[in-house]
XYZ file of C-alpha atoms in Angstrom:
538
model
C -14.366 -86.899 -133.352
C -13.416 -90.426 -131.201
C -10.293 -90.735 -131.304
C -8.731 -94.237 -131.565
C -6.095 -95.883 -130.151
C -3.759 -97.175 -133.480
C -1.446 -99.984 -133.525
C 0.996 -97.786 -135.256
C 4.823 -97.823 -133.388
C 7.859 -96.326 -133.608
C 9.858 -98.047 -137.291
C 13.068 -99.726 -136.575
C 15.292 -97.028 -137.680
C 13.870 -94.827 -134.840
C 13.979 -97.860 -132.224
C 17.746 -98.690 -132.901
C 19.060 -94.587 -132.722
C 16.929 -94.874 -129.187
C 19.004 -98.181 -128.333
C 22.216 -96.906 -129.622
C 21.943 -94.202 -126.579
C 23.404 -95.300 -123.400
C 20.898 -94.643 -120.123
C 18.206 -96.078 -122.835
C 18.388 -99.499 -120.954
C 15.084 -101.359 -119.549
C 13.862 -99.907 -115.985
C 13.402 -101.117 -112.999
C 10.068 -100.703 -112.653
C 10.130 -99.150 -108.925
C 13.098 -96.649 -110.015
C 11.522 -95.395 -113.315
C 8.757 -93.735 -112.117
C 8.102 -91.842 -108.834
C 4.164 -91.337 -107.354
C 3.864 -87.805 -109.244
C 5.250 -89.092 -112.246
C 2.687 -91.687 -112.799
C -0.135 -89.419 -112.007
C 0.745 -87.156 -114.976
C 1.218 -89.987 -117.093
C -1.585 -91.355 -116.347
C -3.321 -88.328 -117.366
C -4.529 -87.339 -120.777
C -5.335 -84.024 -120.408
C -2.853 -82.019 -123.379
C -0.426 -79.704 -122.178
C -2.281 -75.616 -121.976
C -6.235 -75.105 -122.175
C -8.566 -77.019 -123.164
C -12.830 -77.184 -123.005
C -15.100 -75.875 -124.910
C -14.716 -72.697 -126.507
C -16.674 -69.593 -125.085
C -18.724 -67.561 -127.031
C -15.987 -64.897 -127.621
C -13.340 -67.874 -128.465
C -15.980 -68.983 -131.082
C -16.461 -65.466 -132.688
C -12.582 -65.402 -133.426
C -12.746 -68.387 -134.665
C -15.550 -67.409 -137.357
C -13.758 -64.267 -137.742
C -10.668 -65.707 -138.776
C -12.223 -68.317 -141.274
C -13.374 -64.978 -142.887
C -10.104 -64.856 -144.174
C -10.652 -67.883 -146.074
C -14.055 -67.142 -147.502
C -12.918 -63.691 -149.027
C -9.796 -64.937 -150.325
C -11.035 -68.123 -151.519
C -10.695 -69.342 -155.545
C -13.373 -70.776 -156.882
C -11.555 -71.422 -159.890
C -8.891 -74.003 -158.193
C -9.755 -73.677 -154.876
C -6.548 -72.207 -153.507
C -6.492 -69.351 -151.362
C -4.192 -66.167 -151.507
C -1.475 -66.483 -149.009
C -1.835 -62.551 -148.048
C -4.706 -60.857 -149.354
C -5.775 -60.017 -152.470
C -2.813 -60.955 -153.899
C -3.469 -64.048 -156.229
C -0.405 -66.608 -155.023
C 0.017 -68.667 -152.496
C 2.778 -71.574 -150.932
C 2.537 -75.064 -150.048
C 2.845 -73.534 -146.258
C 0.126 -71.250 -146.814
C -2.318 -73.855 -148.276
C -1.315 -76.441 -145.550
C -2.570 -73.480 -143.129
C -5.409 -73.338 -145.267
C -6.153 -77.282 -144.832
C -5.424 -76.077 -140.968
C -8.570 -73.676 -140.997
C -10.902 -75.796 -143.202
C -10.265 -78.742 -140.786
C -10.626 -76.514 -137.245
C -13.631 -74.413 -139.498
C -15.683 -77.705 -139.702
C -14.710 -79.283 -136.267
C -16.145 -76.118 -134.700
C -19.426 -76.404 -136.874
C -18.740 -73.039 -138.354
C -19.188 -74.895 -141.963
C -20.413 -77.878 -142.802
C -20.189 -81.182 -144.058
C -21.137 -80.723 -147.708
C -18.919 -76.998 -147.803
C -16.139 -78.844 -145.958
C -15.935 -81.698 -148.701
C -16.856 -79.208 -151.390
C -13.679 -77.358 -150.711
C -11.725 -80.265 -149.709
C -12.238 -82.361 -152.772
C -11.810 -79.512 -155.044
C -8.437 -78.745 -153.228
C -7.295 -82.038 -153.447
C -7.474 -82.370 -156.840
C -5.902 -79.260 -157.210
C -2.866 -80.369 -155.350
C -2.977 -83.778 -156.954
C -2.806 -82.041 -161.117
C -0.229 -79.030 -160.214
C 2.862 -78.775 -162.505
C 5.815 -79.844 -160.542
C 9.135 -78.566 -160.530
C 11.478 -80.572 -162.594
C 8.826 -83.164 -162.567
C 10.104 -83.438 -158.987
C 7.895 -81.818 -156.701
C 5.560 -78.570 -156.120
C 7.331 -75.333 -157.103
C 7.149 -72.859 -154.041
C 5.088 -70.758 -155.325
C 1.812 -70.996 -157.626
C -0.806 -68.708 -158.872
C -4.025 -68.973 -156.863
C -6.346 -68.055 -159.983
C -4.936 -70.492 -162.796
C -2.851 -72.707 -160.516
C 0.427 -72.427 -162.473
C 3.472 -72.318 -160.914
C 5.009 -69.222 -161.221
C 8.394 -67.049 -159.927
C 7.958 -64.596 -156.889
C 6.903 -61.625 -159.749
C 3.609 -64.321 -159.631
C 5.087 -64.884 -163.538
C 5.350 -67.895 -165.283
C 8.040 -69.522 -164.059
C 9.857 -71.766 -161.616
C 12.036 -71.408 -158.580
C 12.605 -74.553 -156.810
C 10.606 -76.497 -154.168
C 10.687 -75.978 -150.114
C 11.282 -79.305 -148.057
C 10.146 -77.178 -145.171
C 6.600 -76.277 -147.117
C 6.620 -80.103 -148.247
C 6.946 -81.362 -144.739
C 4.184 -79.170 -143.083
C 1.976 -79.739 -146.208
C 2.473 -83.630 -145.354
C 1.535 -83.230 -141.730
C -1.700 -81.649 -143.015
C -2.590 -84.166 -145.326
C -2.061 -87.331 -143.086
C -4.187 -85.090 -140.616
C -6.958 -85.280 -143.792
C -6.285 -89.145 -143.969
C -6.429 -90.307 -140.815
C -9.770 -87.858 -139.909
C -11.825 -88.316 -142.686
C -10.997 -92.030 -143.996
C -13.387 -91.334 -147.613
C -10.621 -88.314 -148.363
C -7.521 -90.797 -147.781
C -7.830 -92.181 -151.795
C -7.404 -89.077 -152.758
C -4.947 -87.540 -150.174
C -2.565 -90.068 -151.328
C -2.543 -89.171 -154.751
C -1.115 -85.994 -154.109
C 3.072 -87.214 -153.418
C 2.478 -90.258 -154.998
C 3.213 -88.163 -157.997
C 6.146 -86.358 -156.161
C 9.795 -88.070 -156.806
C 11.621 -87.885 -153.530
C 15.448 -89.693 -154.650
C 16.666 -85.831 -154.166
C 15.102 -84.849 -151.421
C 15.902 -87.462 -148.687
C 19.418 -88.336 -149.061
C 20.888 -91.643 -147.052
C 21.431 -89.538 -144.197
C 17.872 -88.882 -143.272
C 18.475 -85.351 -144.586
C 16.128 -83.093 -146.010
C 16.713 -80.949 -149.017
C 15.127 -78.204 -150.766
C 15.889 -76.813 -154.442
C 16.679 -73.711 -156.558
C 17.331 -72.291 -159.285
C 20.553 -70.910 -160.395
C 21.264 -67.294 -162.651
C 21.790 -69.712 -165.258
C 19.038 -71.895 -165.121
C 20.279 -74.890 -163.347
C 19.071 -76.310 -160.757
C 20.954 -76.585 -156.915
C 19.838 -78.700 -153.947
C 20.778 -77.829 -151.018
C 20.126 -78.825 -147.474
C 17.116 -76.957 -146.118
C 16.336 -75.859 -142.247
C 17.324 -75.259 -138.979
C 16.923 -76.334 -135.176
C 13.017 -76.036 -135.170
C 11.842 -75.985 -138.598
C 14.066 -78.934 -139.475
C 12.299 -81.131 -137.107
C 8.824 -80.428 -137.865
C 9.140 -81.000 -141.208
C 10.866 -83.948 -141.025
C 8.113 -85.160 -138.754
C 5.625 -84.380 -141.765
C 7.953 -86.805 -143.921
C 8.384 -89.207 -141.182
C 4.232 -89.234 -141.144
C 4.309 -90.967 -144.302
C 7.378 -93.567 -143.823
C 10.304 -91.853 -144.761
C 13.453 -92.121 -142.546
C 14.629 -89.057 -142.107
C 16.740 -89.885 -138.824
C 19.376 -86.978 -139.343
C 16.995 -84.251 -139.869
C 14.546 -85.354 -136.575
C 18.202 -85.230 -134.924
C 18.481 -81.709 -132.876
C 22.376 -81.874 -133.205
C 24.398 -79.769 -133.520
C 23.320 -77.430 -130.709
C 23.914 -74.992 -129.282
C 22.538 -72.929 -126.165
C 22.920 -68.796 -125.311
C 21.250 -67.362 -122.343
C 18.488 -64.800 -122.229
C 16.842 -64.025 -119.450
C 18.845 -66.586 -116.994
C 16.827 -69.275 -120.261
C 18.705 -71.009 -121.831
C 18.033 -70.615 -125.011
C 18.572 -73.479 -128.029
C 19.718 -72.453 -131.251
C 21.283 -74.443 -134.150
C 24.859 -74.571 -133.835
C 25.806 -74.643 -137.799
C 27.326 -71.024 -138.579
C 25.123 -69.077 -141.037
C 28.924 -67.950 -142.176
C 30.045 -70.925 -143.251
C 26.707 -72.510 -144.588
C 25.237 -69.549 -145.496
C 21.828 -70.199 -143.694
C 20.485 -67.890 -140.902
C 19.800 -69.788 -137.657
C 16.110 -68.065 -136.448
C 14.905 -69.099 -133.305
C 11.617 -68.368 -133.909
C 8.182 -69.353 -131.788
C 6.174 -70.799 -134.922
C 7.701 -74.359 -135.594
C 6.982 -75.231 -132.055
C 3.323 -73.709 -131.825
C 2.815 -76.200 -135.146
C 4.330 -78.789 -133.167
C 2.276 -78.296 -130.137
C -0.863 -77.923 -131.546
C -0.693 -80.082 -134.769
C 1.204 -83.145 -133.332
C 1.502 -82.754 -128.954
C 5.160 -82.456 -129.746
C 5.185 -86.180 -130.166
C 7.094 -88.495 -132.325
C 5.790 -88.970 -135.564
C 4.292 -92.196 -134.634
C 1.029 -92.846 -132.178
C 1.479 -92.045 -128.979
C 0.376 -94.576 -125.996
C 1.127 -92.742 -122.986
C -1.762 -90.130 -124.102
C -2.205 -86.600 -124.740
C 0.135 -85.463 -121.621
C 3.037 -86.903 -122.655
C 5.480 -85.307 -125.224
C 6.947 -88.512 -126.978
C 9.898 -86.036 -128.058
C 10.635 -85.056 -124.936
C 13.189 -82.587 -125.771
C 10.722 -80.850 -128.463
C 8.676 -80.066 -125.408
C 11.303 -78.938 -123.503
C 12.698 -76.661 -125.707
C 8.857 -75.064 -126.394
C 8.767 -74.270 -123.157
C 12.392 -72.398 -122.735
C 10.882 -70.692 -126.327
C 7.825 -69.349 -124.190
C 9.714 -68.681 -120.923
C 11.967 -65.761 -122.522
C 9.374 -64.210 -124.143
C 7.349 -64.196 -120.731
C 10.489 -63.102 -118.819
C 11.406 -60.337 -121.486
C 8.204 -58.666 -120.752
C 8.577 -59.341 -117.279
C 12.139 -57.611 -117.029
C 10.848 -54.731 -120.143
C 7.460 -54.565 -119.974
C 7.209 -55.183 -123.656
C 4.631 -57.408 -124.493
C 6.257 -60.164 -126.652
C 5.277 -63.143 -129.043
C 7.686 -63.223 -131.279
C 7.318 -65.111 -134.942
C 7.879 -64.119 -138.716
C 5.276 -62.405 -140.210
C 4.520 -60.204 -143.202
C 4.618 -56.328 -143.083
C 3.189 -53.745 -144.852
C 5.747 -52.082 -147.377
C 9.260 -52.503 -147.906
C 10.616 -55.253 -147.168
C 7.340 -56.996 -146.908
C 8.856 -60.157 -144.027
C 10.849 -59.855 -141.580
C 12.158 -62.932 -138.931
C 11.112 -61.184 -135.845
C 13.602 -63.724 -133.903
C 14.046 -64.071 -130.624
C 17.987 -64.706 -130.700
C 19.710 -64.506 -134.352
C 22.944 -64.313 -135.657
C 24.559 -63.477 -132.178
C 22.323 -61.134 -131.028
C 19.223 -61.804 -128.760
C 15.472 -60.173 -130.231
C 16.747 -59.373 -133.565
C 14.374 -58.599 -136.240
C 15.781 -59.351 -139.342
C 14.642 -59.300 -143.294
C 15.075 -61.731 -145.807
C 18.313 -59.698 -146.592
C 19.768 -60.218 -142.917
C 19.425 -56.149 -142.578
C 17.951 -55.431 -138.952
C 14.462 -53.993 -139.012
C 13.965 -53.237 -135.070
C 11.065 -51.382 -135.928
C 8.853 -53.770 -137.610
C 9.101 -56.261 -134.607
C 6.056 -56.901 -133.486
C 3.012 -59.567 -131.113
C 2.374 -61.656 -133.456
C -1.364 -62.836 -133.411
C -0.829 -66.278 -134.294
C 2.309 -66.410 -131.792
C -0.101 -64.746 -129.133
C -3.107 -66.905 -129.501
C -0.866 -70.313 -130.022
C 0.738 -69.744 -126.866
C -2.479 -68.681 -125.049
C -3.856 -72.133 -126.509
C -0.232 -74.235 -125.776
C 0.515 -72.488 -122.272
C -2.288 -71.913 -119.693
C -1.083 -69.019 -117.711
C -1.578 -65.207 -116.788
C 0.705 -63.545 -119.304
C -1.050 -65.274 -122.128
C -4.295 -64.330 -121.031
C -2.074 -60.512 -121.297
C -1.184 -62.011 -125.121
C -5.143 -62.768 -126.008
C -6.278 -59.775 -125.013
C -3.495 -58.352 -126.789
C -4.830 -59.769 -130.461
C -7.939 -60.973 -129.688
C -9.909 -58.524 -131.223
C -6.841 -57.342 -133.710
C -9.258 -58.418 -136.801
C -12.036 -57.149 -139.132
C -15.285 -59.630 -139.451
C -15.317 -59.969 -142.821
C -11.709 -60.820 -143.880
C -9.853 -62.365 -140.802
C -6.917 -61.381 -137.938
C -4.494 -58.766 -138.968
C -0.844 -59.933 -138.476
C -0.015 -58.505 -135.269
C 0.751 -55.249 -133.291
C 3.598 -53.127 -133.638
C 6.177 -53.499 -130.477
C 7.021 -49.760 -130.822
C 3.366 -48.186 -130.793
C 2.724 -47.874 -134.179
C -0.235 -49.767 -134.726
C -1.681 -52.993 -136.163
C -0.172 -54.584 -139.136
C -2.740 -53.892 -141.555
C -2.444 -57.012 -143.276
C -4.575 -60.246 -143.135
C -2.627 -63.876 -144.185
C -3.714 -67.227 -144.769
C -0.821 -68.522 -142.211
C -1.727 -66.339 -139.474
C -5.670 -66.841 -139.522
C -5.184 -70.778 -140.093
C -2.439 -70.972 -137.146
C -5.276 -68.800 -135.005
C -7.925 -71.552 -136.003
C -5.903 -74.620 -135.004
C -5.216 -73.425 -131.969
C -8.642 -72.382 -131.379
C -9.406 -76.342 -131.987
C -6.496 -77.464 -130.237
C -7.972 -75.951 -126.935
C -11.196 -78.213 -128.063
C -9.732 -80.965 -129.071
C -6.051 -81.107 -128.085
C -3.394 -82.190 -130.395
C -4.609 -82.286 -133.967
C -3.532 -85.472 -135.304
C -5.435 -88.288 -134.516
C -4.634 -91.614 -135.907
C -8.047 -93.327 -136.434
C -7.798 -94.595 -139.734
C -6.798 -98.376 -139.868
C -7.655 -98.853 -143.399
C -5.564 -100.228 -146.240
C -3.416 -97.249 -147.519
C -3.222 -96.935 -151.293
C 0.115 -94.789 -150.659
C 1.277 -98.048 -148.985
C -0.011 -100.440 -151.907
C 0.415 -98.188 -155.049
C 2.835 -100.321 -157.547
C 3.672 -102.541 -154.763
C 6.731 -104.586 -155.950
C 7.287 -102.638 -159.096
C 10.375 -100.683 -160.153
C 8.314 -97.541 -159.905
C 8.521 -97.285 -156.073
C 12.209 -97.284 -156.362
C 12.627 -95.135 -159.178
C 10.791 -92.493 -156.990
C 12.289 -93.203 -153.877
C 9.222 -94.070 -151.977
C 9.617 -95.874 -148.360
C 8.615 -99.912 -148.571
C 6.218 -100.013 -146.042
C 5.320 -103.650 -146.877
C 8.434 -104.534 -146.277
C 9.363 -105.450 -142.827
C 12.740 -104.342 -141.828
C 13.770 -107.583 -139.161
C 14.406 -106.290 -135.470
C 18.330 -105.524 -134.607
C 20.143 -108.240 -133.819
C 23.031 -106.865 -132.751
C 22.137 -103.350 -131.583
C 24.325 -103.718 -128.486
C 27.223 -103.506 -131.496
C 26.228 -99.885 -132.502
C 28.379 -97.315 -131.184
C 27.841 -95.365 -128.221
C 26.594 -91.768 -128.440
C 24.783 -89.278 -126.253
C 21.429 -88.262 -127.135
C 21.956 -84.392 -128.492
C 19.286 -83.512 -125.452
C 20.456 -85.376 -123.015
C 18.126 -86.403 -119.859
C 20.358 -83.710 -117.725
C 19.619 -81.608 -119.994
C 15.624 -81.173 -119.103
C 14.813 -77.968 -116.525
C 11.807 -77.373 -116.710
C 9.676 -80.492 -118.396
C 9.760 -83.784 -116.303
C 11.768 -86.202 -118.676
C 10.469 -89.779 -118.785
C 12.519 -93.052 -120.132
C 10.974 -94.472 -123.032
C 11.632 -96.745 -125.713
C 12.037 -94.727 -128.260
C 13.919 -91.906 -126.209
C 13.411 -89.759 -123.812
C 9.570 -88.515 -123.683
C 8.537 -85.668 -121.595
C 5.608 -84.233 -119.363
C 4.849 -82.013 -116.063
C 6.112 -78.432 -117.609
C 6.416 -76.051 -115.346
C 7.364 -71.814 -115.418
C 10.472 -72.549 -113.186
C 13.061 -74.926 -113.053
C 12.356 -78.329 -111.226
C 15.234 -80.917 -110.898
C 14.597 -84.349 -111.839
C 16.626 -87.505 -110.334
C 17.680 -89.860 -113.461
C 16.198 -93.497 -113.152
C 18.755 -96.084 -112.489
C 18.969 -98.973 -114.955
C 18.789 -102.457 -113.883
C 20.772 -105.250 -115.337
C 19.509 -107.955 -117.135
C 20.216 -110.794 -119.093
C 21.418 -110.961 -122.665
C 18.653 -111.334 -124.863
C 19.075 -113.500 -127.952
C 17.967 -113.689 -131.195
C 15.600 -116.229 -131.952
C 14.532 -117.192 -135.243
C 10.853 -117.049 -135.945
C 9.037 -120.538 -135.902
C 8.381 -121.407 -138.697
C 12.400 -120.793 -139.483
C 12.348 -123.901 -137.523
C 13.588 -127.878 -138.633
């Protein structure tokens, strides 16, 4: 599709954090950027591969929409998250959206199946039974489309911020590429209630359900999956400033990497800290590791500089671990077959560094396995020799009539012989990511019905929804806020080239060893005042 350029920019909440960082001070132009900086910004090729796919490329990619054909219900059309088994996420359909979308771009289906399953989907989405009247339960039957408990009984359990968020990405990714869909796109979380899920703090939190039948809400993610989702929330004008914020961090080293992890202690909060490749493989490939806002410096520039930074250190360990090992490693969660059934195959978790770990926190070394959908996202994100080792390693991991299996045992005991909506959808986006690069494309500039819907009524505030036609006035006095470091601060970059923005620090040129990058000088300039607008004016 042609992409156009929006007049979208960053909202003021996300200007004044950038402001309230020191070093984030105007440029002289000579001093900001060097001869090899401006080449790569001036280029828009995205960061890994990307052409047309070859023959083989477009056989997986038919192959893994299998998955979606022999799973799919023509009753609600949902699809079953693993197999035959009839229930399914908000993550899991989102990955569906993912492989409709990538299964049309790439002409494997057409226009009247793609809006055949898309409308039907939609209004799926749009009628489910919510929890609490809230939002989507986390988990529904794909057959009836009830929501139901993890038995797939009647029942509810809570929702998932984290499923929200990605299933937001995917629907502004519906909206802004296929305009006639938006109506109905927005119809879906206008009927969510979002006072309890983004507090004041730009925090994000997720539900449950107690032994005795009330409900808890509790703060949901970590350093990677935090951000993404947020970024899914952000897509659709919520501020959500503290959970886009990386802090608190903290760093151990593998492999002479070092390694980011989230520094809150799964003692004390009772929350495991994965580091995990998937959230930045969505990130990559869905969004360019951008800010949740359009992007003018093109394709080759992460606008969240540290998101691609951080990518890369993710991809750099797992290189160097099969460099030092010779274990072939792409590392992600992923179902297995039998007891326990998913395991966080992490690359660093709760102290220790490739720990494979079930929902129980018991260590399961011998269900860590390549992912397919780390192998191939990588391969897609990172254009190098040991993921062409990682393609070949999954490539043809798959049956043709029912999708990729979910990876390949680390210890020699075969292929997981299991086939998931999540890991066949991830496989097509990045498939159309080499293509197409990033996903998201803001080309829609028509009047939003999410933006307009009861438009100076109560009912926007009784369900918490962002103002967007209201037009929050330009700091004043942002030179009053207090000084604080970024949490990634520009010293911090090794092996991306950071770049001074105005919303932050952006980031591009990533390399497989560290480079060192001179910090721009500021310039000094004069005070700027306030002015009132004209027609303010005697």
């Amino acid at each position: 599709m042609t992409e156009r350029r929006s007049t979208r920019s960053a909202p003021a909440w996300l200007l004044c954090l950038a402001m309230a960082w020191p070093g984030q001070t105007a440029l002289a132009q000579d001093d900001a950027t060097t001869g090899s900086e401006a080449q790569a910004e001036d280029a828009d090729a995205p960061f890994g591969r990307h052409g047309p796919l070859t023959e083989r490329e477009m056989e997986m990619a038919r192959t893994a929409w299998s998955y979606f054909v022999e799973r799919y219900q023509p009753e609600t059309g949902l699809v079953n998250a693993v197999g035959a088994y009839p229930s399914t996420t908000l993550w899991d359909t989102a990955s569906y959206i993912s492989g409709l979308v990538a299964a049309y771009e790439l002409g494997i289906i057409d226009k009247r199946t793609f809006d055949s399953r898309a409308t039907q989907l939609i209004g799926t989405l749009r009628n489910l039974s919510l929890f609490n009247g809230e939002a989507p339960n986390k988990v529904y039957n794909t057959q009836t489309g009830e929501k139901v408990n993890y038995a797939n009984q009647p029942g509810e359990v809570g929702y998932s911020v984290l499923d929200m968020g990605r299933m937001l990405v995917w629907l502004r990714i519906l909206k802004e590429r296929y305009p006639y869909l938006a109506n109905g796109v927005d119809n879906v979380p206008l009927r969510w209630n979002f006072c309890n899920i983004v507090n004041e703090d730009g925090r994000l939190f997720g539900s449950l359900v107690r032994g005795d039948g009330s409900t808890r809400y509790v703060q949901e993610g970590r350093l990677g999956y935090e951000e993404y989702a947020a970024k899914g929330f952000a897509l659709w004008g919520f501020d959500v400033w503290g959970a886009l914020d990386p802090a608190p961090l903290e760093y151990t080293t593998i492999y002479d990497v070092e390694v980011p992890y989230d520094g809150r202690d799964p003692r004390v909060f009772h929350n495991q800290n994965y580091v995990l490749t998937e959230s930045y493989l969505l990130d990559g490939l869905e969004l360019g590791w951008d800010l949740p806002v359009d992007d003018p410096d093109g394709r080759g520039v992460a606008s969240q500089g540290w998101r691609a930074e951080f990518a890369h250190r993710i991809f750099l360990v797992q290189q160097r671990r099969f460099e030092s090992t010779g274990i072939i490693t792409a590392r992600s969660e992923h179902q297995v077959d039998g007891k326990p059934y998913f395991v966080y195959d992490s690359i660093f978790a709760d102290g220790y560094a490739w720990n494979t770990l079930d929902p129980s926190d018991v260590y399961q070394p011998d269900r860590a396995a390549v992912a397919s959908k780390a192998a191939i996202g990588m391969w897609a994100l990172w254009d190098h020799p040991y993921t062409d080792l990682l393609f070949e390693t999954v490539a043809d991991l798959s049956e043709a009539e029912g999708g990729f299996f979910e990876g390949l045992y680390e210890n020699g005991n075969g292929y997981i012989p299991l086939q998931t909506a999540n890991n066949n959808g991830i496989i097509l986006a990045a498939l159309l990511y080499k293509e197409q690069g990033p996903i998201l494309k803001f080309a829609n500039d028509n009047t939003s019905f999410w933006d307009m819907a009861w438009d100076g009524t109560p009912i926007r505030t009784n369900k918490c929804l962002p103002e967007p036609m209201e037009v929050e006035v330009t700091c004043c006095a942002c030179e009053d806020l207090p000084t604080v470091q970024p949490s990634v601060p520009w010293e911090e970059f090794t092996y991306c080239r950071p770049l001074q923005r105005e919303a932050g620090i952006a980031a591009t040129d990533c390399r497989p060893e560290a480079q060192e990058f001179e910090k721009p000088q500021p310039r000094v300039v004069l005070p700027r005042q306030c002015r009132p607008p004209q027609d303010w004016l005697p």
